[in-house]
mmCIF file of C-alpha atoms in Angstrom:
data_model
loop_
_atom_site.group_PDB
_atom_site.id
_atom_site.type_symbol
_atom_site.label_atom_id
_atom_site.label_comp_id
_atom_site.label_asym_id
_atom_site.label_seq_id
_atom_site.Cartn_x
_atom_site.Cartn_y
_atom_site.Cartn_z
ATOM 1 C CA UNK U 1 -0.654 -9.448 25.587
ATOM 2 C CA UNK U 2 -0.990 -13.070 25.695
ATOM 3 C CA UNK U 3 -1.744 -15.461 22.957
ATOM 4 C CA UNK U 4 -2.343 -19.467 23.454
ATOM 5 C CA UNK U 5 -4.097 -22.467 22.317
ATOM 6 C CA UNK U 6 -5.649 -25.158 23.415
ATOM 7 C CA UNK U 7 -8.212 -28.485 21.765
ATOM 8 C CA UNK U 8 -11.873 -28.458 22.129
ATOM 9 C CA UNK U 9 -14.399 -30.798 21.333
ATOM 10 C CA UNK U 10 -15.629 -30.624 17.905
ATOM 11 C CA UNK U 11 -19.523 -29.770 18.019
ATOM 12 C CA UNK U 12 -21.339 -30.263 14.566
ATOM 13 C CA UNK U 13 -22.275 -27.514 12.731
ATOM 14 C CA UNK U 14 -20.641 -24.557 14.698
ATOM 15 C CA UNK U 15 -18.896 -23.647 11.998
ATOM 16 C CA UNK U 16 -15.215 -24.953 12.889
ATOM 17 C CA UNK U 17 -13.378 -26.947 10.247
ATOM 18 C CA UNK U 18 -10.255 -27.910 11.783
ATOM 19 C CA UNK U 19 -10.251 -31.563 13.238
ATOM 20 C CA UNK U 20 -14.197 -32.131 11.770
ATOM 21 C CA UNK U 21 -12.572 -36.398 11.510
ATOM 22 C CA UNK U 22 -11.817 -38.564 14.268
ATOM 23 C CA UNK U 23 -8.176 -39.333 12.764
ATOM 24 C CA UNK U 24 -5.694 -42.367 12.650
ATOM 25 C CA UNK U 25 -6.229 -42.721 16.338
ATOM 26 C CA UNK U 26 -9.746 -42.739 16.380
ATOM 27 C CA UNK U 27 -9.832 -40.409 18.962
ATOM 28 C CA UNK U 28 -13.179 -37.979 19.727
ATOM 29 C CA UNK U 29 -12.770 -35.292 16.793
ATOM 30 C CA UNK U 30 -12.035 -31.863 17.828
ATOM 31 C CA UNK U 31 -10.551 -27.874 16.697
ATOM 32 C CA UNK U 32 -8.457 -26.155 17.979
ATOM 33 C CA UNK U 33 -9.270 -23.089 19.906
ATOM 34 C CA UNK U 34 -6.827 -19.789 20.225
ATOM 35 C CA UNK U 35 -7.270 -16.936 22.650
ATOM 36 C CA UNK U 36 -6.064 -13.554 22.430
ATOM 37 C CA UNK U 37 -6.197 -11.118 25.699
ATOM 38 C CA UNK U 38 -5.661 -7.200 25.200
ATOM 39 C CA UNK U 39 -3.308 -6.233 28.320
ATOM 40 C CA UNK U 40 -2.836 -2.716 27.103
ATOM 41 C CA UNK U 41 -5.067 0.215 28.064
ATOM 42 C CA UNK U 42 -6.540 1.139 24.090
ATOM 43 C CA UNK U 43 -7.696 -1.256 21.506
ATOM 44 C CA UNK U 44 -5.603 -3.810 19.371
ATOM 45 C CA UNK U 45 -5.735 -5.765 16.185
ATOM 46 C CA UNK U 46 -3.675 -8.664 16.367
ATOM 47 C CA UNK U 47 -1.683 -10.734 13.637
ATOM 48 C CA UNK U 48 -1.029 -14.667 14.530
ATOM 49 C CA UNK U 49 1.420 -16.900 12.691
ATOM 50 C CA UNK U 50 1.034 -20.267 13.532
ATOM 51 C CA UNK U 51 2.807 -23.608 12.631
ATOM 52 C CA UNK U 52 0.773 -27.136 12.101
ATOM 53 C CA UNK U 53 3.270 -29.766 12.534
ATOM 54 C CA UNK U 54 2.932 -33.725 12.131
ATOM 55 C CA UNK U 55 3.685 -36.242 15.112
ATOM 56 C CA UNK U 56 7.333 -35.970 14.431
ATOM 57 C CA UNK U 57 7.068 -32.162 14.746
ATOM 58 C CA UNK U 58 7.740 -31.661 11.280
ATOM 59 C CA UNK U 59 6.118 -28.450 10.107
ATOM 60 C CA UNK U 60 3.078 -29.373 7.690
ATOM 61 C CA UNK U 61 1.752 -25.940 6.693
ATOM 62 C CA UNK U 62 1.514 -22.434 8.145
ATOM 63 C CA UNK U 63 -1.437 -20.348 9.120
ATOM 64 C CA UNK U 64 -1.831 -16.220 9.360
ATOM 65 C CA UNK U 65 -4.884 -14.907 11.289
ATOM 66 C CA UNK U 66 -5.685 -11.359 12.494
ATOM 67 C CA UNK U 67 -8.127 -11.227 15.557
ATOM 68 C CA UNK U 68 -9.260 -7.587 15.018
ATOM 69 C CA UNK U 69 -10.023 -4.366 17.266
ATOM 70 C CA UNK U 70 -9.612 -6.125 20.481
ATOM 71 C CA UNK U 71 -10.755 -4.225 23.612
ATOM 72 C CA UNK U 72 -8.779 -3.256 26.608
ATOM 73 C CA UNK U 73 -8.216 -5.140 29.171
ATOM 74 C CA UNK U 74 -10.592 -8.136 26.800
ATOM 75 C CA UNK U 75 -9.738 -11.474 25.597
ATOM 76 C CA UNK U 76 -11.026 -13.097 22.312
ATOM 77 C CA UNK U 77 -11.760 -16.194 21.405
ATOM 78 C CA UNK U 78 -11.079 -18.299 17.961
ATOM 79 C CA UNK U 79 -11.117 -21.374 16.281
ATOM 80 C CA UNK U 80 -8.321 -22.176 14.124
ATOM 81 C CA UNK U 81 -8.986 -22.991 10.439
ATOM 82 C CA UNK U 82 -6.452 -25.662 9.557
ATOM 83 C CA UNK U 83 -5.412 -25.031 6.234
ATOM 84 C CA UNK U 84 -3.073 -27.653 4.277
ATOM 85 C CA UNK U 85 -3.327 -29.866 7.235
ATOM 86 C CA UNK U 86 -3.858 -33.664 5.859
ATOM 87 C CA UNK U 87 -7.591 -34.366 6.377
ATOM 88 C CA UNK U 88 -7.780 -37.961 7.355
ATOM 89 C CA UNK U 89 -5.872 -36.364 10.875
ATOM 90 C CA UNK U 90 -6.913 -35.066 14.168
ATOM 91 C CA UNK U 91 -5.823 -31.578 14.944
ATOM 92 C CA UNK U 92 -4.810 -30.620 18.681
ATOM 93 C CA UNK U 93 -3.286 -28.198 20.109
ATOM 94 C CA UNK U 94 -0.258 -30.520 20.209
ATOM 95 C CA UNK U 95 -0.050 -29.705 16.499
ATOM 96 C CA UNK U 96 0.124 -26.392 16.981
ATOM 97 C CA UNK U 97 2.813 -23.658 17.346
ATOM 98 C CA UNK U 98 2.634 -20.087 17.532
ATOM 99 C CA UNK U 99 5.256 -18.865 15.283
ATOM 100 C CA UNK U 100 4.795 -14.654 15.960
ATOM 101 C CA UNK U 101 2.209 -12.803 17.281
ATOM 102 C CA UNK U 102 2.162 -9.097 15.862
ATOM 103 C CA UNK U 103 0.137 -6.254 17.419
ATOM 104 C CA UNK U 104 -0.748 -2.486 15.838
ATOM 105 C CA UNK U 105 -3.017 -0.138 17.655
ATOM 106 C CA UNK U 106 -6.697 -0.674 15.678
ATOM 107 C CA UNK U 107 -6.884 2.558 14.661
ATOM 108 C CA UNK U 108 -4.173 1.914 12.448
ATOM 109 C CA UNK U 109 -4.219 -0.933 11.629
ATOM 110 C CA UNK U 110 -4.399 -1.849 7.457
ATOM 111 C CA UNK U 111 -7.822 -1.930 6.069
ATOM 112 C CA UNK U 112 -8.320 -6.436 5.691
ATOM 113 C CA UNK U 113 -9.158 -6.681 2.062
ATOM 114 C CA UNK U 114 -12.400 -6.236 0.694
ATOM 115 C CA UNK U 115 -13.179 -2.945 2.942
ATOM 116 C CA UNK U 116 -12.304 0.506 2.649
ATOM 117 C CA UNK U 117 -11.185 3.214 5.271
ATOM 118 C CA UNK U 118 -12.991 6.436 6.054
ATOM 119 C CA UNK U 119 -9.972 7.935 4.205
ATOM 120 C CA UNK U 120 -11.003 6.120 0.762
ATOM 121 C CA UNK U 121 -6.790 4.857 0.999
ATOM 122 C CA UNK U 122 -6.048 1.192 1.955
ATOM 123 C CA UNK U 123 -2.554 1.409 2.482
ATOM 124 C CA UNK U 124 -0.829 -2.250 3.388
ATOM 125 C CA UNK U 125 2.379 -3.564 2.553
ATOM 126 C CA UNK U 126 3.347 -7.180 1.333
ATOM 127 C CA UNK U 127 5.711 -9.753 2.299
ATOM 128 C CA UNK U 128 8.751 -8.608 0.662
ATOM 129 C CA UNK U 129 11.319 -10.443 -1.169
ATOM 130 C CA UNK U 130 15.117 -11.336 -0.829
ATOM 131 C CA UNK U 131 18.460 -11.542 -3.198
ATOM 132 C CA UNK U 132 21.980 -11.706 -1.794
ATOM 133 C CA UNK U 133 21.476 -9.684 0.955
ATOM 134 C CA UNK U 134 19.040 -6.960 -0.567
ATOM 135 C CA UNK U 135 15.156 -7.076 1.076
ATOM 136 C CA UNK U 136 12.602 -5.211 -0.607
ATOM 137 C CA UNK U 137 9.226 -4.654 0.919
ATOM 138 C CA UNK U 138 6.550 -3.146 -1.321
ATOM 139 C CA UNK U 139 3.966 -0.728 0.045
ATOM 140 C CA UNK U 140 0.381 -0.651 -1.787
ATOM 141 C CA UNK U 141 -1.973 2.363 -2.116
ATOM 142 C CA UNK U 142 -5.475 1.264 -3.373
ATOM 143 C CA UNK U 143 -8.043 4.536 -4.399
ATOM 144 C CA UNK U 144 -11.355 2.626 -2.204
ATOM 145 C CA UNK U 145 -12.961 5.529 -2.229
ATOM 146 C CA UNK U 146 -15.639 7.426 -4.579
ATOM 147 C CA UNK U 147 -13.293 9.991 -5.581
ATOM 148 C CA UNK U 148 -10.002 10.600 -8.002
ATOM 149 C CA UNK U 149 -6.728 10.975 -5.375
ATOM 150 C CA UNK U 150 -3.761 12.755 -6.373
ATOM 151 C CA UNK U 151 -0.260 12.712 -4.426
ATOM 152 C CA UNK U 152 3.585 13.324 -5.466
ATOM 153 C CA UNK U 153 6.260 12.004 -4.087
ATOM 154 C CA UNK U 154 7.302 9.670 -1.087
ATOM 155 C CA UNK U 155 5.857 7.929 1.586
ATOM 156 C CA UNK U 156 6.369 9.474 4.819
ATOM 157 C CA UNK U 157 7.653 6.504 7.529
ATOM 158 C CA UNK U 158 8.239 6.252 11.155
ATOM 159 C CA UNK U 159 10.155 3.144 12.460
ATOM 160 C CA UNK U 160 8.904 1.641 15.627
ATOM 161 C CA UNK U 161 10.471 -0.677 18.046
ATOM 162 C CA UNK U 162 8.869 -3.948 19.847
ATOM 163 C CA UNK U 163 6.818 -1.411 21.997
ATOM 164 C CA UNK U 164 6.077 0.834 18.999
ATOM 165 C CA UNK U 165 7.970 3.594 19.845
ATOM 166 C CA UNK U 166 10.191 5.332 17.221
ATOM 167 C CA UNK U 167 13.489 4.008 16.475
ATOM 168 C CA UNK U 168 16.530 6.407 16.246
ATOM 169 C CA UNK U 169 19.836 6.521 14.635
ATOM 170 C CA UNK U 170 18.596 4.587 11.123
ATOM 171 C CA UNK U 171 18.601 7.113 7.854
ATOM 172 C CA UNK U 172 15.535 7.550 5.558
ATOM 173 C CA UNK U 173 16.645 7.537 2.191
ATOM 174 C CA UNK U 174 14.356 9.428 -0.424
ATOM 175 C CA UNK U 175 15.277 6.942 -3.318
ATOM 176 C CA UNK U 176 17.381 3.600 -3.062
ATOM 177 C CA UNK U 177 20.326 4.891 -5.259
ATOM 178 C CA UNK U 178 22.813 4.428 -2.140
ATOM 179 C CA UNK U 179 20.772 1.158 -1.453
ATOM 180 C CA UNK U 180 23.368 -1.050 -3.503
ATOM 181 C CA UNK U 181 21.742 -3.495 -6.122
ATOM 182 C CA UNK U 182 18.502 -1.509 -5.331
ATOM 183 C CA UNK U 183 18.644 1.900 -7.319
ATOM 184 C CA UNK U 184 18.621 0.505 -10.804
ATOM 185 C CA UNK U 185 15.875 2.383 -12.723
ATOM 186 C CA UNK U 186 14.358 4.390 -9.826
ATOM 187 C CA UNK U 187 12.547 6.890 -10.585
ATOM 188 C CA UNK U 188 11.954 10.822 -9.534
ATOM 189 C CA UNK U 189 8.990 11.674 -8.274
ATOM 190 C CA UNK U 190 5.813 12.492 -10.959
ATOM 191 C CA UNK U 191 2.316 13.602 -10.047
ATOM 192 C CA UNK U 192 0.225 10.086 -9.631
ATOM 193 C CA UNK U 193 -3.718 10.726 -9.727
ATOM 194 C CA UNK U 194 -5.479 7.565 -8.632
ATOM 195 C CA UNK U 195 -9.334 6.664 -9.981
ATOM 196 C CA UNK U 196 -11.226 4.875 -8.042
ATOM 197 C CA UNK U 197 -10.229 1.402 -7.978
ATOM 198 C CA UNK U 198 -6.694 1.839 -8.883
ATOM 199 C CA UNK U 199 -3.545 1.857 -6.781
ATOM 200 C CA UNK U 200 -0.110 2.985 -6.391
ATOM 201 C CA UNK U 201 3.120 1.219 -4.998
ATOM 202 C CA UNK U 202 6.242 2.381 -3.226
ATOM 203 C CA UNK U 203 9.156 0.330 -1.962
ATOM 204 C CA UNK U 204 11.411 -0.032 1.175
ATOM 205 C CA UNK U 205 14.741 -0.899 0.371
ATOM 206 C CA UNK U 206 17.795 -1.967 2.324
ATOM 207 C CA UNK U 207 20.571 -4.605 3.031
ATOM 208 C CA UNK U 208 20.920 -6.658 6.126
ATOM 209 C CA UNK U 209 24.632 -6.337 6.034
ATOM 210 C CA UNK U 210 26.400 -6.553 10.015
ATOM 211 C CA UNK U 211 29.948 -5.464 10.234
ATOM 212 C CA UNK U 212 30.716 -3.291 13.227
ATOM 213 C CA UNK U 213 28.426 -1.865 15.443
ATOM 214 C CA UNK U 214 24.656 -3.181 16.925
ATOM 215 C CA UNK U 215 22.498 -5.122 15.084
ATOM 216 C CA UNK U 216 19.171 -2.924 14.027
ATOM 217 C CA UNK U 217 15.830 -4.506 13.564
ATOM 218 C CA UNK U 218 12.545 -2.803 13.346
ATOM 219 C CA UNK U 219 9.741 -4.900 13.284
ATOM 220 C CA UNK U 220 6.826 -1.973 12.446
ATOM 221 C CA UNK U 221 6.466 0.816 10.476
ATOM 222 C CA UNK U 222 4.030 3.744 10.820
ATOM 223 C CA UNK U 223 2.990 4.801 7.206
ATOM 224 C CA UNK U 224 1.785 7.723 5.776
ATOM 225 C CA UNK U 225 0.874 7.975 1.988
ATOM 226 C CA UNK U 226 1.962 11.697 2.475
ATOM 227 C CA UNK U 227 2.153 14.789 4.793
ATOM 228 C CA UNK U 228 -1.422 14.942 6.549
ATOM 229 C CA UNK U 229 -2.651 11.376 5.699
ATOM 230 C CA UNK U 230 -4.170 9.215 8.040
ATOM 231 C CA UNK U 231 -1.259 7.111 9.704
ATOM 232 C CA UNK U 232 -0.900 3.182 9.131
ATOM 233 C CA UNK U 233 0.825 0.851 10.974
ATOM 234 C CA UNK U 234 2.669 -2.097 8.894
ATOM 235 C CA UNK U 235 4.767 -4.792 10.376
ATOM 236 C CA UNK U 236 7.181 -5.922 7.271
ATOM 237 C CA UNK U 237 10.211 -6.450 10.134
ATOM 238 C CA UNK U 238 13.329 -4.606 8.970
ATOM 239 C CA UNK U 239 16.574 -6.688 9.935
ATOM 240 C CA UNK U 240 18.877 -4.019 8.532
ATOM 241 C CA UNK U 241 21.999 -4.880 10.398
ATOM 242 C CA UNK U 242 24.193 -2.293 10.956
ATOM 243 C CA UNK U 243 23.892 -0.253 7.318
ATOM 244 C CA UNK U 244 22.097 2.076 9.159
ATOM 245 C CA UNK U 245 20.128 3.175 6.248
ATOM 246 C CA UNK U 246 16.458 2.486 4.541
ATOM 247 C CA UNK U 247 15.697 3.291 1.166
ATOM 248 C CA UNK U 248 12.134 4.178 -0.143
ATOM 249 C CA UNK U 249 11.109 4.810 -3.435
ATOM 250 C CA UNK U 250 8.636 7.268 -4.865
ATOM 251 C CA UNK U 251 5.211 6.593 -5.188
ATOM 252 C CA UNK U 252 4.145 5.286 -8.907
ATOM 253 C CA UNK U 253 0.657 3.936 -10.827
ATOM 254 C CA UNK U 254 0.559 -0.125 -10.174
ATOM 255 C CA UNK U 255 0.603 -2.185 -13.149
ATOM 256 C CA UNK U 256 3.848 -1.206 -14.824
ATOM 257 C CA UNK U 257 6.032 -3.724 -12.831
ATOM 258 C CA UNK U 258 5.267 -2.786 -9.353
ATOM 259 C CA UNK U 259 9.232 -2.191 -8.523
ATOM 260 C CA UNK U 260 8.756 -1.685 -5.055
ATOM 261 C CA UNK U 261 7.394 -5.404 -4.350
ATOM 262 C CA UNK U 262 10.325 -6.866 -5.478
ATOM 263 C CA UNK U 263 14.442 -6.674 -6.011
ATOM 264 C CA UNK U 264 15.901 -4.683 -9.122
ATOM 265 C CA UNK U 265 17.681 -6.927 -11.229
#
């Protein structure tokens, strides 16, 4: 996998917004183009983070993009929108740094918004939160499909390492009780029966705490809403120290809270 960036000249109405003014230099205006190039042997979907910083290298604004279902052995080309970036200045590549680069096999990788799986389920998971040492990652179950969905109990994860293959030694937790600060008001498992258009949410739970021992970070997890379901690879990136442990909570109807997107109180 390889992911870089470089400037290109700025031709009028192809569609690129990024650099569309000449700037405080007056220089030729300009976007900024990004590749991405598929060295494994099955198809990827890629997730880019990049940084736009000023001249002093001070970061200005950040930008996610997801280059989707590329091939084998192909390489794909984009231009990079330039969102938050002040628009009386030239964007290069200069401005640009690539932050992380994630990669989950495109047959599992989370349905982008607005579409719906074969399955009827889009399953993602959202950026998280943070308090003192307790992360909390919420998991989302949205009903796309044309038909009521009803499931009980718990996610079923996998944790993968850097080259997505399952990580040992670390202890799934059905409920965050032993997660501490996270088990306040979790609940037991109920029946959940979904209409379409509505969703469920679950929760990953744990503590980043390092005392003795290695270090443990796992930057994807494979997903499954339950025994059987199609599998879903999420990328919410785990730094749980050396607890050893990962809590996750049952699955619930949204819109009473949605506990598992952010720390108990």
């Amino acid at each position: 996998m390889s992911v870089t960036a470089d400037s290109l000249p700025w031709v009028p109405g192809a569609g690129a917004s990024a650099g569309e003014s000449a700037g405080e230099g007056g220089g030729a205006p300009c976007v900024v183009a990004y590749s991405v190039t598929n060295q494994e042997t099955e198809p990827f979907t890629y997730t880019i983070t990049f940084s736009l910083v000023d001249d002093q290298g001070r970061a200005m604004s950040s930008v996610e993009e997801t280059v989707a279902s590329v091939g084998a052995g192909r390489t794909v080309r984009r231009t990079l929108e330039h969102a938050g970036y002040p628009v009386d200045r030239s964007l290069d590549a200069e401005d640009v740094r690539i932050l992380d680069v994630k990669r989950v096999p495109a047959d599992e990788a989370p349905a982008p918004a607005g579409s719906c799986p074969p399955s009827g389920l889009r399953l993602t998971a959202d950026k998280g939160d943070a308090a003192m040492g307790l992360r909390v990652v919420g998991l989302h179950l949205e009903n796309c499909g044309s038909r009521p969905y009803s499931l009980e109990g718990y996610p079923v994860l996998q944790l993968l390492d850097e080259g997505l293959e399952p990580v040992e030694g670390i202890e799934i937790l059905r409920g965050t009780d032993d997660i501490p600060m996270a088990g306040e008001g979790d609940e037991p498992p109920r029946p959940v029966t979904l209409q379409p258009g509505e969703s469920a949410v679950s929760g990953l739970a744990w503590r980043n705490t390092t005392q003795f021992g290695e270090a443990v970070t796992v930057p994807y997890v494979r997903v499954r809403a339950e025994d059987g379901s199609a599998p879903v690879v999420v990328a919410p990136h785990l730094d749980l120290g050396t607890t050893g442990k990962l809590g996750v909570r049952a699955w619930e109807k949204d819109g009473t809270g949605s506990r598992g997107a952010r720390p108990a109180s």
